[in-house]
Amino acid sequence: GQSLEQPSEVTAVEGAIVQINCTYQTSGFYGLSWYQQHDGGAPTFLSYNALDGLEETGRFSSFLSRSDSYGYLLLQELQMKDSASYFCAVRSSYNTDKLIFGTGTRLQVFP
Amino acid sequence: EAQVTQNPRYLITVTGKKLTVTCSQNMNHEYMSWYRQDPGLGLRQIYYSMNVEVTDKGDVPEGYKVSRKEKRNFPLILESPSPNQTSLYFCASKEAGGGETQYFGPGTRLLVL
């Protein structure tokens, strides 16, 4: 079967750095995305990696290693508003829009 | 304002009573999808559409139907809802060839008794 594994929960304090890992096992791989979802809200897109390496967007960065089937989301200078669930997602085939999501990581930021 | 809208936002129904959840986007996006979200299971794709009159199954299509007669609309139909379809449903859209930036609607919380 196809699966994406993420830690279920991560905690950190304001101002810290946290890394959320995602390991995938899929029939194909055409990119890794990250989404943020606050309680009661809709997912919002954060970042996308199609090629190996680091992509930086403000305080958030995302990394991909296709040889290791692994990626991570790095959140720097944590703020209370970063408390949310974070999901990784893989596009597993080329000519479709089929997406497989991880089960999500709940990040709690403490003062 | 660019957005994806869903209606209704909340729905309580009974087993077997057909229902439709509407989804509309005003961004002229080619791609649209439906997801369900259940505790501990994350988001699971039900159906997706890559263009008008083009739809395909996601991971959990059983018990659902969709149609894409117009670019902006992508309704989700439950012909005979069952309690195991109680869930939080999200519609999403994105531009073809626009990377993976997907925009989600606000969600529809469905309870099937």
GROMACS .gro file of C-alpha atoms in nm:
model
  224
    1GLY     CA    1   0.000   0.000   0.000
    2GLN     CA    2   0.094   0.364  -0.017
    3SER     CA    3   0.166   0.555   0.300
    4LEU     CA    4   0.316   0.870   0.440
    5GLU     CA    5   0.443   0.867   0.798
    6GLN     CA    6   0.461   1.170   1.020
    7PRO     CA    7   0.496   1.205   1.398
    8SER     CA    8   0.156   1.251   1.555
    9GLU     CA    9   0.256   1.535   1.782
   10VAL     CA   10   0.541   1.778   1.837
   11THR     CA   11   0.577   2.041   2.108
   12ALA     CA   12   0.807   2.342   2.125
   13VAL     CA   13   0.837   2.685   2.284
   14GLU     CA   14   0.805   3.025   2.125
   15GLY     CA   15   1.114   3.133   1.940
   16ALA     CA   16   1.242   2.779   1.895
   17ILE     CA   17   1.297   2.579   1.578
   18VAL     CA   18   1.103   2.262   1.507
   19GLN     CA   19   1.133   2.001   1.234
   20ILE     CA   20   0.842   1.786   1.120
   21ASN     CA   21   0.947   1.477   0.928
   22CYS     CA   22   0.763   1.291   0.656
   23THR     CA   23   0.866   0.953   0.520
   24TYR     CA   24   0.678   0.826   0.220
   25GLN     CA   25   0.623   0.492   0.055
   26THR     CA   26   0.434   0.537  -0.269
   27SER     CA   27   0.410   0.371  -0.609
   28GLY     CA   28   0.542   0.684  -0.775
   29PHE     CA   29   0.668   1.024  -0.668
   30TYR     CA   30   0.607   1.356  -0.836
   31GLY     CA   31   0.649   1.600  -0.552
   32LEU     CA   32   0.599   1.657  -0.179
   33SER     CA   33   0.370   1.931  -0.047
   34TRP     CA   34   0.304   2.067   0.300
   35TYR     CA   35  -0.019   2.208   0.438
   36GLN     CA   36  -0.111   2.380   0.762
   37GLN     CA   37  -0.449   2.344   0.928
   38HIS     CA   38  -0.563   2.533   1.235
   39ASP     CA   39  -0.834   2.380   1.454
   40GLY     CA   40  -1.170   2.430   1.290
   41GLY     CA   41  -1.016   2.565   0.972
   42ALA     CA   42  -0.934   2.450   0.623
   43PRO     CA   43  -0.589   2.333   0.512
   44THR     CA   44  -0.370   2.600   0.359
   45PHE     CA   45  -0.080   2.532   0.127
   46LEU     CA   46   0.268   2.602   0.263
   47SER     CA   47   0.529   2.463   0.026
   48TYR     CA   48   0.618   2.219  -0.248
   49ASN     CA   49   0.934   2.026  -0.336
   50ALA     CA   50   0.969   1.842  -0.662
   51LEU     CA   51   1.348   1.821  -0.656
   52ASP     CA   52   1.599   1.742  -0.382
   53GLY     CA   53   1.705   2.023  -0.159
   54LEU     CA   54   1.574   2.302   0.054
   55GLU     CA   55   1.299   2.549  -0.033
   56GLU     CA   56   1.267   2.853   0.190
   57THR     CA   57   0.959   3.068   0.237
   58GLY     CA   58   1.001   3.315   0.520
   59ARG     CA   59   1.015   3.135   0.854
   60PHE     CA   60   0.921   2.805   0.692
   61SER     CA   61   1.151   2.581   0.491
   62SER     CA   62   1.090   2.243   0.334
   63PHE     CA   63   1.345   1.981   0.242
   64LEU     CA   64   1.332   1.676   0.017
   65SER     CA   65   1.558   1.377  -0.034
   66ARG     CA   66   1.411   1.151  -0.301
   67SER     CA   67   1.679   0.885  -0.252
   68ASP     CA   68   1.570   0.852   0.113
   69SER     CA   69   1.196   0.895   0.041
   70TYR     CA   70   1.203   1.161   0.307
   71GLY     CA   71   1.123   1.523   0.358
   72TYR     CA   72   1.075   1.766   0.639
   73LEU     CA   73   0.918   2.098   0.720
   74LEU     CA   74   1.130   2.334   0.928
   75LEU     CA   75   0.963   2.609   1.124
   76GLN     CA   76   1.187   2.879   1.268
   77GLU     CA   77   1.123   3.153   1.523
   78LEU     CA   78   0.811   2.975   1.636
   79GLN     CA   79   0.510   3.183   1.726
   80MET     CA   80   0.197   3.087   1.916
   81LYS     CA   81  -0.002   3.116   1.594
   82ASP     CA   82   0.204   2.830   1.447
   83SER     CA   83   0.014   2.589   1.674
   84ALA     CA   84  -0.172   2.383   1.419
   85SER     CA   85  -0.168   2.050   1.238
   86TYR     CA   86   0.075   2.003   0.952
   87PHE     CA   87   0.023   1.754   0.671
   88CYS     CA   88   0.259   1.628   0.406
   89ALA     CA   89   0.120   1.507   0.074
   90VAL     CA   90   0.264   1.324  -0.224
   91ARG     CA   91   0.152   1.325  -0.585
   92SER     CA   92   0.202   0.963  -0.675
   93SER     CA   93   0.143   0.965  -1.050
   94TYR     CA   94   0.231   1.198  -1.333
   95ASN     CA   95  -0.077   1.247  -1.546
   96THR     CA   96  -0.328   1.260  -1.263
   97ASP     CA   97  -0.408   1.486  -0.972
   98LYS     CA   98  -0.412   1.200  -0.727
   99LEU     CA   99  -0.272   1.311  -0.390
  100ILE     CA  100  -0.191   1.102  -0.084
  101PHE     CA  101  -0.179   1.279   0.251
  102GLY     CA  102  -0.004   1.188   0.572
  103THR     CA  103  -0.209   1.161   0.890
  104GLY     CA  104  -0.079   1.492   1.018
  105THR     CA  105   0.144   1.627   1.294
  106ARG     CA  106  -0.007   1.839   1.565
  107LEU     CA  107   0.231   2.114   1.669
  108GLN     CA  108   0.178   2.283   2.004
  109VAL     CA  109   0.378   2.596   2.074
  110PHE     CA  110   0.408   2.700   2.436
  111PRO     CA  111   0.500   3.046   2.567
  112GLU     CA  112  -1.203   3.775  -0.347
  113ALA     CA  113  -1.052   3.449  -0.475
  114GLN     CA  114  -1.218   3.164  -0.296
  115VAL     CA  115  -1.365   2.816  -0.288
  116THR     CA  116  -1.714   2.798  -0.142
  117GLN     CA  117  -1.903   2.497  -0.016
  118ASN     CA  118  -2.265   2.454   0.084
  119PRO     CA  119  -2.400   2.357   0.320
  120ARG     CA  120  -2.141   2.405   0.593
  121TYR     CA  121  -2.322   2.171   0.831
  122LEU     CA  122  -2.565   1.895   0.752
  123ILE     CA  123  -2.745   1.632   0.955
  124THR     CA  124  -2.926   1.368   0.758
  125VAL     CA  125  -3.054   1.013   0.784
  126THR     CA  126  -2.931   0.694   0.624
  127GLY     CA  127  -3.040   0.658   0.265
  128LYS     CA  128  -3.153   1.014   0.200
  129LYS     CA  129  -2.973   1.145  -0.108
  130LEU     CA  130  -2.777   1.464  -0.062
  131THR     CA  131  -2.553   1.695  -0.260
  132VAL     CA  132  -2.275   1.916  -0.131
  133THR     CA  133  -2.195   2.197  -0.370
  134CYS     CA  134  -1.852   2.338  -0.439
  135SER     CA  135  -1.770   2.643  -0.646
  136GLN     CA  136  -1.447   2.829  -0.719
  137ASN     CA  137  -1.401   3.170  -0.879
  138MET     CA  138  -1.033   3.137  -0.976
  139ASN     CA  139  -1.086   2.969  -1.314
  140HIS     CA  140  -0.892   2.666  -1.191
  141GLU     CA  141  -0.885   2.355  -1.405
  142TYR     CA  142  -0.831   2.106  -1.122
  143MET     CA  143  -1.078   2.036  -0.843
  144SER     CA  144  -1.090   1.768  -0.573
  145TRP     CA  145  -1.299   1.640  -0.288
  146TYR     CA  146  -1.148   1.513   0.037
  147ARG     CA  147  -1.281   1.372   0.355
  148GLN     CA  148  -1.108   1.420   0.688
  149ASP     CA  149  -1.150   1.184   0.979
  150PRO     CA  150  -0.969   1.186   1.314
  151GLY     CA  151  -0.640   1.000   1.294
  152LEU     CA  152  -0.671   0.941   0.920
  153GLY     CA  153  -0.578   1.278   0.779
  154LEU     CA  154  -0.716   1.388   0.446
  155ARG     CA  155  -0.822   1.126   0.195
  156GLN     CA  156  -0.903   1.213  -0.162
  157ILE     CA  157  -1.245   1.100  -0.281
  158TYR     CA  158  -1.256   1.220  -0.642
  159TYR     CA  159  -1.071   1.468  -0.852
  160SER     CA  160  -1.133   1.643  -1.181
  161MET     CA  161  -0.872   1.776  -1.418
  162ASN     CA  162  -1.114   1.946  -1.654
  163VAL     CA  163  -1.480   1.980  -1.745
  164GLU     CA  164  -1.638   1.637  -1.795
  165VAL     CA  165  -1.316   1.468  -1.674
  166THR     CA  166  -1.332   1.306  -1.331
  167ASP     CA  167  -1.142   1.023  -1.169
  168LYS     CA  168  -1.135   0.827  -0.847
  169GLY     CA  169  -0.916   0.912  -0.556
  170ASP     CA  170  -0.842   0.679  -0.267
  171VAL     CA  171  -1.192   0.647  -0.119
  172PRO     CA  172  -1.456   0.688  -0.395
  173GLU     CA  173  -1.701   0.421  -0.277
  174GLY     CA  174  -2.044   0.564  -0.199
  175TYR     CA  175  -1.979   0.897  -0.371
  176LYS     CA  176  -2.046   1.049  -0.710
  177VAL     CA  177  -1.925   1.370  -0.866
  178SER     CA  178  -1.986   1.564  -1.181
  179ARG     CA  179  -1.805   1.849  -1.354
  180LYS     CA  180  -2.037   2.009  -1.605
  181GLU     CA  181  -1.893   2.356  -1.561
  182LYS     CA  182  -1.542   2.464  -1.480
  183ARG     CA  183  -1.633   2.645  -1.161
  184ASN     CA  184  -1.858   2.380  -1.000
  185PHE     CA  185  -1.780   2.034  -0.867
  186PRO     CA  186  -2.068   1.892  -0.662
  187LEU     CA  187  -2.030   1.585  -0.441
  188ILE     CA  188  -2.329   1.352  -0.440
  189LEU     CA  189  -2.411   1.088  -0.181
  190GLU     CA  190  -2.687   0.881  -0.336
  191SER     CA  191  -2.755   0.671  -0.026
  192PRO     CA  192  -2.558   0.806   0.270
  193SER     CA  193  -2.455   0.572   0.547
  194PRO     CA  194  -2.324   0.647   0.898
  195ASN     CA  195  -1.966   0.566   0.794
  196GLN     CA  196  -1.981   0.871   0.566
  197THR     CA  197  -2.010   1.096   0.868
  198SER     CA  198  -1.707   1.315   0.822
  199LEU     CA  199  -1.564   1.658   0.747
  200TYR     CA  200  -1.554   1.720   0.373
  201PHE     CA  201  -1.332   1.965   0.188
  202CYS     CA  202  -1.342   2.078  -0.170
  203ALA     CA  203  -1.024   2.217  -0.324
  204SER     CA  204  -0.905   2.367  -0.649
  205LYS     CA  205  -0.579   2.451  -0.818
  206GLU     CA  206  -0.442   2.576  -1.143
  207ALA     CA  207  -0.317   2.324  -1.400
  208GLY     CA  208   0.060   2.352  -1.425
  209GLY     CA  209   0.063   2.583  -1.125
  210GLY     CA  210   0.273   2.366  -0.902
  211GLU     CA  211   0.085   2.221  -0.610
  212THR     CA  212  -0.075   2.533  -0.462
  213GLN     CA  213  -0.420   2.402  -0.377
  214TYR     CA  214  -0.696   2.619  -0.231
  215PHE     CA  215  -0.944   2.460   0.005
  216GLY     CA  216  -1.302   2.548   0.080
  217PRO     CA  217  -1.416   2.601   0.440
  218GLY     CA  218  -1.542   2.245   0.482
  219THR     CA  219  -1.877   2.074   0.525
  220ARG     CA  220  -1.942   1.881   0.841
  221LEU     CA  221  -2.179   1.593   0.770
  222LEU     CA  222  -2.353   1.372   1.023
  223VAL     CA  223  -2.544   1.071   0.893
  224LEU     CA  224  -2.778   0.913   1.148
   0.00000   0.00000   0.00000
